[in-house]
Amino acid sequence: MRLQGKLLAAGLVSALAIGTAAVPPASAASSILVWADGAKVTGLKKLAADFKKANPSVTINVVNKTDSKAALEKLTEPTGSPDIVIGAHDWIGNLSANSQIIKISVSPAVKASFASDTLKAFSYNGNQYGMPMSVENIAWIQNAKIMGNTCPATLAAALKTIAAYEAKSGVTLTEKISVPGADPYHFYPVFSGLGGYVFGRSANGALDPNKVGLDNAKFLTNVAKYAPIWQKNGLFTNYAGKGAGAGGFDLKGNFQTGKSAVLWTGPWNAAKVFSLRDVKGMKLVFCPFPSIVPGIKSVPFSGVQGLMITKFANAHGVEAQAKSFLNFVAGAAQQTKYAAAAMAIPANKSAKAPTATLNGFKNAGIYAVPMPNIPQMNSVWDQLSSGWSKSLAKQNPSDPKTAWSDAADNVRDAVKG
């Protein structure tokens, strides 16, 4: 049996194993329109072809559509509207509030195939709105020549290793840790590692925008201790006015030229990281983020891409078929195939990442937490950035407790409207 046949057979077995049934009988052939973008189009087309083999009466048309969230939010008529869209988990707050996407149900077997946080990323107000397809998170990537092959358990241990290298080699690193992008997304492991969180949760587990954690007591105590040290020694230079700049990944940068020990970046830069390792011969080690404060994990944000069914699927008479497709693509074989075509990290726990580099990012994100998916998150980013820029300013930094208390109050004001 050819490889394609083997994958298809495995996919069908996997689909049955997780409780996926064939689509309900249709009086006529059904056509489902899927909006996707970039490499996701290629991945979904492969799964659509496999699904049609098992369900000949259903044709799934995957088309390239950029900025599909904004386009979907403007649609009011079924004509030309998509039945399924793929997008980031933090879309669902607005899309569900506007009734543009519908609830789905997930069987216990399907739930077991995903990490709970990954599946929860597509839940809102206790309802499930999407099926995860891929995940992404930044990683602590260290130059083994400087740091060795062992992942540090603590930031203090990492800095000790760097200092030992500088003393032995006589080389003073330009930048100990390179954080490409002076932004709170890349810096979230520092925020979480000091005990910070964005929103707390209500009794039913839903995110509560009225429980703002930017100034919780534990975080304020820790940031008051560490921020002045980092400001003084310039450990994190991006928020002090230096570094790679927002979103930058320059192959002439400090990490790439061996003048930095550690790089923080995500799988969107996998090709560039690959070039460092396999073209320039740099030995890289992917690690979870080391802890800063004993007993507190330093966790990055994760982003989850998934399939959502729009309200138009019902108007087109294909809601049941669309739900069946979402169950089909949840299987490990399907997600392995999708990941290979889309060059992504599959969301299914048993699915395989297509490259060693992507697998490195996957392993480094073992403790990653999904970005909050509620609309109020839009009020948070600027305040997270403000807290750090004021605390770590190269000249005249603010008192950290004041900077973060102000940031938290600004979020509360924005939430109240």
Tab-separated table of C-alpha atoms in Angstrom:
chain	number	residue	atom	x	y	z
A	1	MET	CA	0.000	0.000	0.000
A	2	ARG	CA	1.373	3.399	-0.930
A	3	LEU	CA	2.139	5.915	1.838
A	4	GLN	CA	-0.916	7.985	0.936
A	5	GLY	CA	-3.079	4.918	1.238
A	6	LYS	CA	-1.543	4.042	4.571
A	7	LEU	CA	-2.151	7.549	5.899
A	8	LEU	CA	-5.722	7.478	4.692
A	9	ALA	CA	-6.375	4.103	6.259
A	10	ALA	CA	-4.768	5.219	9.498
A	11	GLY	CA	-6.808	8.401	9.397
A	12	LEU	CA	-10.070	6.524	8.969
A	13	VAL	CA	-9.211	4.123	11.771
A	14	SER	CA	-8.254	7.062	13.978
A	15	ALA	CA	-11.486	8.840	13.127
A	16	LEU	CA	-13.508	5.810	14.110
A	17	ALA	CA	-11.457	5.410	17.281
A	18	ILE	CA	-12.387	8.902	18.447
A	19	GLY	CA	-16.029	8.398	17.686
A	20	THR	CA	-16.300	10.125	14.315
A	21	ALA	CA	-19.226	8.925	12.235
A	22	ALA	CA	-19.831	9.421	8.551
A	23	VAL	CA	-21.820	12.525	7.746
A	24	PRO	CA	-25.587	12.265	7.979
A	25	PRO	CA	-27.351	11.274	4.735
A	26	ALA	CA	-27.932	14.191	2.395
A	27	SER	CA	-30.612	14.394	-0.235
A	28	ALA	CA	-28.101	15.918	-2.636
A	29	ALA	CA	-24.392	16.529	-2.892
A	30	SER	CA	-23.106	18.993	-0.306
A	31	SER	CA	-20.433	21.638	-0.781
A	32	ILE	CA	-18.574	23.229	2.144
A	33	LEU	CA	-16.566	26.429	1.734
A	34	VAL	CA	-13.488	26.837	3.953
A	35	TRP	CA	-11.522	30.044	4.319
A	36	ALA	CA	-7.823	29.620	5.113
A	37	ASP	CA	-4.592	31.431	4.389
A	38	GLY	CA	-0.993	30.673	3.546
A	39	ALA	CA	0.302	27.142	4.061
A	40	LYS	CA	-2.884	26.239	5.945
A	41	VAL	CA	-4.627	26.072	2.570
A	42	THR	CA	-2.330	23.263	1.423
A	43	GLY	CA	-2.757	21.324	4.652
A	44	LEU	CA	-6.535	21.564	4.689
A	45	LYS	CA	-6.834	20.624	1.012
A	46	LYS	CA	-5.102	17.333	1.766
A	47	LEU	CA	-7.506	16.580	4.600
A	48	ALA	CA	-10.472	17.640	2.466
A	49	ALA	CA	-9.466	15.119	-0.188
A	50	ASP	CA	-9.216	12.337	2.394
A	51	PHE	CA	-12.585	13.276	3.876
A	52	LYS	CA	-14.242	13.119	0.458
A	53	LYS	CA	-12.953	9.580	-0.083
A	54	ALA	CA	-14.849	8.528	3.024
A	55	ASN	CA	-17.824	10.793	2.260
A	56	PRO	CA	-18.229	11.008	-1.552
A	57	SER	CA	-21.313	13.233	-1.381
A	58	VAL	CA	-19.439	16.022	0.393
A	59	THR	CA	-17.028	18.350	-1.373
A	60	ILE	CA	-14.895	20.666	0.734
A	61	ASN	CA	-13.527	23.675	-1.118
A	62	VAL	CA	-10.583	25.338	0.593
A	63	VAL	CA	-9.808	28.820	-0.685
A	64	ASN	CA	-7.153	31.331	0.254
A	65	LYS	CA	-8.591	34.266	2.194
A	66	THR	CA	-6.423	36.796	3.960
A	67	ASP	CA	-7.784	38.790	6.882
A	68	SER	CA	-10.691	36.373	7.134
A	69	LYS	CA	-11.698	37.488	10.636
A	70	ALA	CA	-12.385	41.050	9.568
A	71	ALA	CA	-14.165	39.822	6.444
A	72	LEU	CA	-16.329	37.386	8.414
A	73	GLU	CA	-17.354	40.052	10.923
A	74	LYS	CA	-18.830	42.139	8.094
A	75	LEU	CA	-20.863	39.339	6.485
A	76	THR	CA	-24.615	39.273	6.932
A	77	GLU	CA	-25.832	37.269	3.915
A	78	PRO	CA	-25.250	33.544	3.235
A	79	THR	CA	-24.314	34.022	-0.427
A	80	GLY	CA	-20.572	33.552	-0.832
A	81	SER	CA	-20.099	33.192	2.911
A	82	PRO	CA	-17.798	30.512	4.354
A	83	ASP	CA	-19.021	27.518	6.314
A	84	ILE	CA	-15.704	27.005	8.114
A	85	VAL	CA	-12.800	29.333	8.873
A	86	ILE	CA	-9.411	28.604	10.378
A	87	GLY	CA	-7.930	31.171	12.699
A	88	ALA	CA	-6.418	32.008	16.054
A	89	HIS	CA	-8.174	31.019	19.265
A	90	ASP	CA	-8.370	34.609	20.448
A	91	TRP	CA	-10.807	35.361	17.619
A	92	ILE	CA	-13.622	33.539	19.310
A	93	GLY	CA	-14.455	36.183	21.910
A	94	ASN	CA	-15.583	38.680	19.298
A	95	LEU	CA	-16.875	36.154	16.773
A	96	SER	CA	-19.056	34.322	19.298
A	97	ALA	CA	-20.320	37.582	20.800
A	98	ASN	CA	-21.409	38.613	17.300
A	99	SER	CA	-22.934	35.150	16.673
A	100	GLN	CA	-20.705	34.636	13.639
A	101	ILE	CA	-19.588	31.178	14.790
A	102	ILE	CA	-21.564	28.354	16.373
A	103	LYS	CA	-21.047	26.016	19.305
A	104	ILE	CA	-19.748	22.502	18.726
A	105	SER	CA	-19.652	19.417	20.933
A	106	VAL	CA	-16.521	17.376	21.545
A	107	SER	CA	-16.606	13.721	22.588
A	108	PRO	CA	-14.588	12.499	25.598
A	109	ALA	CA	-12.312	10.566	23.230
A	110	VAL	CA	-11.511	13.701	21.231
A	111	LYS	CA	-10.952	15.688	24.407
A	112	ALA	CA	-8.395	13.137	25.535
A	113	SER	CA	-6.360	13.668	22.375
A	114	PHE	CA	-5.585	17.307	23.210
A	115	ALA	CA	-3.940	19.022	26.143
A	116	SER	CA	-6.719	20.531	28.240
A	117	ASP	CA	-5.453	24.092	27.776
A	118	THR	CA	-5.241	23.611	24.024
A	119	LEU	CA	-8.875	22.594	23.764
A	120	LYS	CA	-9.913	25.180	26.344
A	121	ALA	CA	-8.356	27.871	24.147
A	122	PHE	CA	-11.360	27.492	21.838
A	123	SER	CA	-13.935	27.596	24.626
A	124	TYR	CA	-15.775	30.739	25.679
A	125	ASN	CA	-18.334	31.122	28.455
A	126	GLY	CA	-18.263	27.373	28.941
A	127	ASN	CA	-18.977	26.519	25.290
A	128	GLN	CA	-16.689	24.980	22.686
A	129	TYR	CA	-16.361	26.957	19.445
A	130	GLY	CA	-13.463	25.394	17.572
A	131	MET	CA	-11.280	22.370	16.902
A	132	PRO	CA	-7.537	22.970	17.471
A	133	MET	CA	-5.243	22.234	14.521
A	134	SER	CA	-1.843	23.637	15.487
A	135	VAL	CA	-0.065	25.411	18.322
A	136	GLU	CA	2.813	27.827	18.580
A	137	ASN	CA	4.865	29.313	21.395
A	138	ILE	CA	8.230	30.913	21.885
A	139	ALA	CA	11.122	28.835	23.174
A	140	TRP	CA	14.293	29.393	25.181
A	141	ILE	CA	16.911	28.487	22.535
A	142	GLN	CA	20.468	28.326	23.772
A	143	ASN	CA	23.778	28.208	21.967
A	144	ALA	CA	25.300	24.951	23.220
A	145	LYS	CA	28.820	26.323	22.752
A	146	ILE	CA	28.098	28.826	25.499
A	147	MET	CA	25.384	27.162	27.576
A	148	GLY	CA	26.064	23.453	27.102
A	149	ASN	CA	23.442	20.806	26.388
A	150	THR	CA	21.552	20.954	29.683
A	151	CYS	CA	18.509	23.150	30.062
A	152	PRO	CA	18.869	25.463	33.084
A	153	ALA	CA	16.309	25.049	35.837
A	154	THR	CA	16.563	28.667	36.959
A	155	LEU	CA	17.468	32.019	35.438
A	156	ALA	CA	20.141	32.401	38.112
A	157	ALA	CA	21.754	29.126	37.004
A	158	ALA	CA	21.690	30.265	33.376
A	159	LEU	CA	23.367	33.560	34.211
A	160	LYS	CA	25.996	31.704	36.238
A	161	THR	CA	26.782	29.506	33.236
A	162	ILE	CA	27.076	32.570	31.005
A	163	ALA	CA	29.404	34.282	33.479
A	164	ALA	CA	31.605	31.162	33.642
A	165	TYR	CA	31.836	31.096	29.846
A	166	GLU	CA	32.811	34.768	29.693
A	167	ALA	CA	35.461	34.279	32.374
A	168	LYS	CA	36.938	31.199	30.698
A	169	SER	CA	36.814	32.468	27.118
A	170	GLY	CA	37.698	36.079	27.809
A	171	VAL	CA	34.744	37.070	25.625
A	172	THR	CA	32.184	39.538	26.929
A	173	LEU	CA	28.864	38.824	25.284
A	174	THR	CA	27.160	41.815	23.716
A	175	GLU	CA	23.795	40.558	24.893
A	176	LYS	CA	23.282	37.659	27.290
A	177	ILE	CA	19.679	36.996	26.269
A	178	SER	CA	18.261	38.153	22.928
A	179	VAL	CA	14.547	38.910	22.945
A	180	PRO	CA	13.579	39.812	19.355
A	181	GLY	CA	10.834	42.298	19.822
A	182	ALA	CA	10.315	44.767	22.616
A	183	ASP	CA	6.824	43.491	23.156
A	184	PRO	CA	4.867	41.900	26.019
A	185	TYR	CA	4.168	38.713	24.047
A	186	HIS	CA	7.851	37.738	23.957
A	187	PHE	CA	8.278	38.995	27.505
A	188	TYR	CA	5.370	37.060	28.993
A	189	PRO	CA	7.647	34.345	30.520
A	190	VAL	CA	9.186	37.088	32.665
A	191	PHE	CA	5.774	38.414	33.681
A	192	SER	CA	4.421	34.955	34.535
A	193	GLY	CA	7.722	33.966	36.130
A	194	LEU	CA	7.316	36.757	38.674
A	195	GLY	CA	3.782	35.650	39.507
A	196	GLY	CA	1.900	37.898	37.102
A	197	TYR	CA	-1.271	36.929	35.280
A	198	VAL	CA	-3.675	38.848	33.071
A	199	PHE	CA	-7.160	37.760	34.159
A	200	GLY	CA	-8.340	35.437	36.889
A	201	ARG	CA	-11.155	32.937	36.451
A	202	SER	CA	-14.694	32.736	37.748
A	203	ALA	CA	-16.125	29.759	39.621
A	204	ASN	CA	-16.993	27.956	36.359
A	205	GLY	CA	-13.448	28.326	35.044
A	206	ALA	CA	-14.195	31.112	32.556
A	207	LEU	CA	-11.840	34.076	32.316
A	208	ASP	CA	-13.128	36.992	34.371
A	209	PRO	CA	-12.139	40.441	33.012
A	210	ASN	CA	-12.934	41.959	36.398
A	211	LYS	CA	-10.132	39.959	38.029
A	212	VAL	CA	-7.074	41.810	36.741
A	213	GLY	CA	-3.757	40.278	37.817
A	214	LEU	CA	-1.223	42.847	36.644
A	215	ASP	CA	-0.832	44.146	40.195
A	216	ASN	CA	-1.459	41.080	42.316
A	217	ALA	CA	0.524	41.131	45.567
A	218	LYS	CA	2.914	38.307	44.650
A	219	PHE	CA	3.870	39.907	41.343
A	220	LEU	CA	4.342	43.375	42.815
A	221	THR	CA	6.679	41.987	45.473
A	222	ASN	CA	8.755	40.101	42.926
A	223	VAL	CA	8.896	42.789	40.243
A	224	ALA	CA	9.996	45.325	42.873
A	225	LYS	CA	12.882	42.998	43.713
A	226	TYR	CA	14.040	41.996	40.221
A	227	ALA	CA	13.252	44.912	37.899
A	228	PRO	CA	15.789	47.302	39.498
A	229	ILE	CA	18.489	44.627	39.179
A	230	TRP	CA	17.709	44.029	35.497
A	231	GLN	CA	17.469	47.751	34.841
A	232	LYS	CA	20.873	48.285	36.395
A	233	ASN	CA	22.701	45.412	34.718
A	234	GLY	CA	20.890	45.726	31.381
A	235	LEU	CA	19.983	42.039	31.225
A	236	PHE	CA	16.873	42.663	29.157
A	237	THR	CA	17.970	45.470	26.900
A	238	ASN	CA	14.949	45.654	24.595
A	239	TYR	CA	12.830	47.470	27.126
A	240	ALA	CA	15.778	49.705	27.921
A	241	GLY	CA	15.995	51.022	24.382
A	242	LYS	CA	18.383	48.531	22.799
A	243	GLY	CA	18.132	45.090	21.282
A	244	ALA	CA	16.703	43.712	18.069
A	245	GLY	CA	13.638	45.921	17.959
A	246	ALA	CA	9.975	45.046	17.669
A	247	GLY	CA	9.488	41.710	15.960
A	248	GLY	CA	13.017	41.684	14.566
A	249	PHE	CA	14.969	38.575	13.646
A	250	ASP	CA	18.159	39.658	11.964
A	251	LEU	CA	20.594	36.940	10.912
A	252	LYS	CA	23.348	39.441	11.645
A	253	GLY	CA	22.140	39.892	15.217
A	254	ASN	CA	23.915	39.053	18.452
A	255	PHE	CA	22.663	35.486	18.867
A	256	GLN	CA	23.258	34.651	15.246
A	257	THR	CA	26.876	35.822	15.438
A	258	GLY	CA	27.618	34.045	18.726
A	259	LYS	CA	27.537	37.224	20.807
A	260	SER	CA	24.476	36.175	22.795
A	261	ALA	CA	23.872	32.971	24.725
A	262	VAL	CA	20.094	32.636	24.422
A	263	LEU	CA	17.416	33.559	21.910
A	264	TRP	CA	13.658	33.791	22.487
A	265	THR	CA	11.585	33.265	19.369
A	266	GLY	CA	8.789	31.103	17.977
A	267	PRO	CA	8.098	28.630	15.158
A	268	TRP	CA	7.219	31.432	12.743
A	269	ASN	CA	10.995	31.834	12.560
A	270	ALA	CA	11.651	28.096	12.274
A	271	ALA	CA	13.278	28.434	8.844
A	272	LYS	CA	15.726	31.042	10.132
A	273	VAL	CA	16.495	29.006	13.238
A	274	PHE	CA	17.016	25.987	10.963
A	275	SER	CA	19.512	27.991	8.916
A	276	LEU	CA	21.510	28.786	12.044
A	277	ARG	CA	21.670	25.159	13.065
A	278	ASP	CA	22.082	23.328	9.787
A	279	VAL	CA	23.679	25.967	7.566
A	280	LYS	CA	25.898	27.848	9.976
A	281	GLY	CA	26.581	24.767	12.089
A	282	MET	CA	25.458	26.281	15.378
A	283	LYS	CA	24.362	23.643	17.895
A	284	LEU	CA	21.089	24.708	19.450
A	285	VAL	CA	19.210	23.374	22.470
A	286	PHE	CA	15.471	24.059	22.863
A	287	CYS	CA	14.333	24.442	26.461
A	288	PRO	CA	11.318	25.377	28.550
A	289	PHE	CA	11.838	28.739	30.224
A	290	PRO	CA	13.749	28.505	33.498
A	291	SER	CA	12.096	29.754	36.659
A	292	ILE	CA	12.968	33.148	38.072
A	293	VAL	CA	11.357	32.817	41.494
A	294	PRO	CA	11.354	29.446	43.316
A	295	GLY	CA	7.994	27.724	43.063
A	296	ILE	CA	6.714	29.805	40.116
A	297	LYS	CA	6.880	28.526	36.531
A	298	SER	CA	7.979	30.924	33.807
A	299	VAL	CA	5.497	30.101	31.075
A	300	PRO	CA	5.130	31.606	27.602
A	301	PHE	CA	1.879	32.337	25.876
A	302	SER	CA	0.682	29.847	23.314
A	303	GLY	CA	-1.362	30.590	20.245
A	304	VAL	CA	-3.715	27.930	18.918
A	305	GLN	CA	-4.984	27.786	15.345
A	306	GLY	CA	-8.248	25.957	14.839
A	307	LEU	CA	-11.325	25.390	12.684
A	308	MET	CA	-14.565	27.213	13.517
A	309	ILE	CA	-17.991	26.684	11.952
A	310	THR	CA	-19.786	29.841	10.915
A	311	LYS	CA	-23.482	30.564	11.313
A	312	PHE	CA	-23.808	30.353	7.537
A	313	ALA	CA	-23.251	26.579	7.539
A	314	ASN	CA	-26.800	26.142	8.801
A	315	ALA	CA	-28.218	28.435	6.122
A	316	HIS	CA	-26.340	26.401	3.501
A	317	GLY	CA	-27.670	23.133	4.931
A	318	VAL	CA	-24.205	21.748	5.726
A	319	GLU	CA	-23.872	22.270	9.484
A	320	ALA	CA	-23.884	18.530	10.249
A	321	GLN	CA	-21.325	17.837	7.510
A	322	ALA	CA	-19.107	20.658	8.762
A	323	LYS	CA	-19.190	19.252	12.293
A	324	SER	CA	-18.284	15.818	10.969
A	325	PHE	CA	-15.287	17.310	9.157
A	326	LEU	CA	-14.075	18.964	12.368
A	327	ASN	CA	-14.225	15.620	14.167
A	328	PHE	CA	-12.396	13.967	11.280
A	329	VAL	CA	-9.464	16.388	11.357
A	330	ALA	CA	-9.003	15.953	15.118
A	331	GLY	CA	-7.319	12.566	14.679
A	332	ALA	CA	-3.571	12.099	15.141
A	333	ALA	CA	-2.986	10.819	11.603
A	334	GLN	CA	-4.884	13.720	10.077
A	335	GLN	CA	-3.083	16.299	12.178
A	336	THR	CA	0.294	14.748	11.384
A	337	LYS	CA	-0.526	15.020	7.700
A	338	TYR	CA	-1.785	18.582	8.069
A	339	ALA	CA	1.293	19.650	10.043
A	340	ALA	CA	3.639	18.250	7.393
A	341	ALA	CA	1.870	20.200	4.641
A	342	ALA	CA	1.385	23.422	6.632
A	343	MET	CA	4.777	23.211	8.398
A	344	ALA	CA	3.138	23.572	11.777
A	345	ILE	CA	3.156	22.006	15.237
A	346	PRO	CA	0.080	19.764	15.474
A	347	ALA	CA	-2.337	20.304	18.340
A	348	ASN	CA	-3.180	16.612	18.817
A	349	LYS	CA	-0.856	15.238	21.504
A	350	SER	CA	-0.104	12.053	19.547
A	351	ALA	CA	0.510	13.750	16.192
A	352	LYS	CA	4.080	14.269	14.990
A	353	ALA	CA	5.756	17.583	14.262
A	354	PRO	CA	7.245	17.539	10.746
A	355	THR	CA	10.781	18.733	11.591
A	356	ALA	CA	13.238	18.540	14.451
A	357	THR	CA	13.164	22.333	14.774
A	358	LEU	CA	9.373	22.432	15.133
A	359	ASN	CA	9.533	19.515	17.561
A	360	GLY	CA	12.002	21.562	19.596
A	361	PHE	CA	9.499	24.402	19.854
A	362	LYS	CA	6.782	21.896	20.775
A	363	ASN	CA	8.831	20.420	23.626
A	364	ALA	CA	9.808	23.882	24.874
A	365	GLY	CA	6.148	24.835	25.174
A	366	ILE	CA	5.207	22.092	27.614
A	367	TYR	CA	3.983	24.660	30.168
A	368	ALA	CA	2.695	27.292	27.709
A	369	VAL	CA	-0.709	28.834	28.417
A	370	PRO	CA	-3.091	30.129	25.727
A	371	MET	CA	-3.443	33.863	25.393
A	372	PRO	CA	-6.752	35.031	26.895
A	373	ASN	CA	-9.448	34.822	24.224
A	374	ILE	CA	-11.900	37.335	25.686
A	375	PRO	CA	-12.363	40.704	23.915
A	376	GLN	CA	-11.039	42.619	26.934
A	377	MET	CA	-7.534	41.305	26.137
A	378	ASN	CA	-7.282	44.102	23.591
A	379	SER	CA	-7.006	46.513	26.532
A	380	VAL	CA	-4.061	44.674	28.055
A	381	TRP	CA	-1.193	44.669	25.554
A	382	ASP	CA	-0.301	48.352	25.769
A	383	GLN	CA	-0.415	48.230	29.571
A	384	LEU	CA	1.873	45.192	29.756
A	385	SER	CA	4.298	47.029	27.519
A	386	SER	CA	4.004	50.203	29.579
A	387	GLY	CA	4.739	48.376	32.823
A	388	TRP	CA	7.974	46.942	31.493
A	389	SER	CA	9.161	50.001	29.592
A	390	LYS	CA	8.756	52.158	32.702
A	391	SER	CA	10.288	49.578	35.061
A	392	LEU	CA	13.315	48.885	32.858
A	393	ALA	CA	13.866	52.321	31.298
A	394	LYS	CA	17.547	53.048	30.790
A	395	GLN	CA	17.119	56.551	32.146
A	396	ASN	CA	14.957	57.452	35.153
A	397	PRO	CA	12.996	54.206	35.526
A	398	SER	CA	9.717	54.303	37.414
A	399	ASP	CA	9.145	52.568	40.695
A	400	PRO	CA	8.010	49.088	39.555
A	401	LYS	CA	5.099	48.882	41.987
A	402	THR	CA	3.790	52.255	40.824
A	403	ALA	CA	4.272	51.423	37.143
A	404	TRP	CA	2.380	48.146	37.390
A	405	SER	CA	-0.358	49.434	39.672
A	406	ASP	CA	-1.011	52.193	37.147
A	407	ALA	CA	-1.037	49.665	34.308
A	408	ALA	CA	-3.551	47.498	36.162
A	409	ASP	CA	-5.798	50.443	36.915
A	410	ASN	CA	-5.762	51.435	33.250
A	411	VAL	CA	-6.899	47.939	32.288
A	412	ARG	CA	-9.704	48.073	34.865
A	413	ASP	CA	-10.842	51.422	33.507
A	414	ALA	CA	-10.854	50.067	29.960
A	415	VAL	CA	-12.796	46.966	30.996
A	416	LYS	CA	-15.439	49.096	32.681
A	417	GLY	CA	-15.722	51.154	29.506
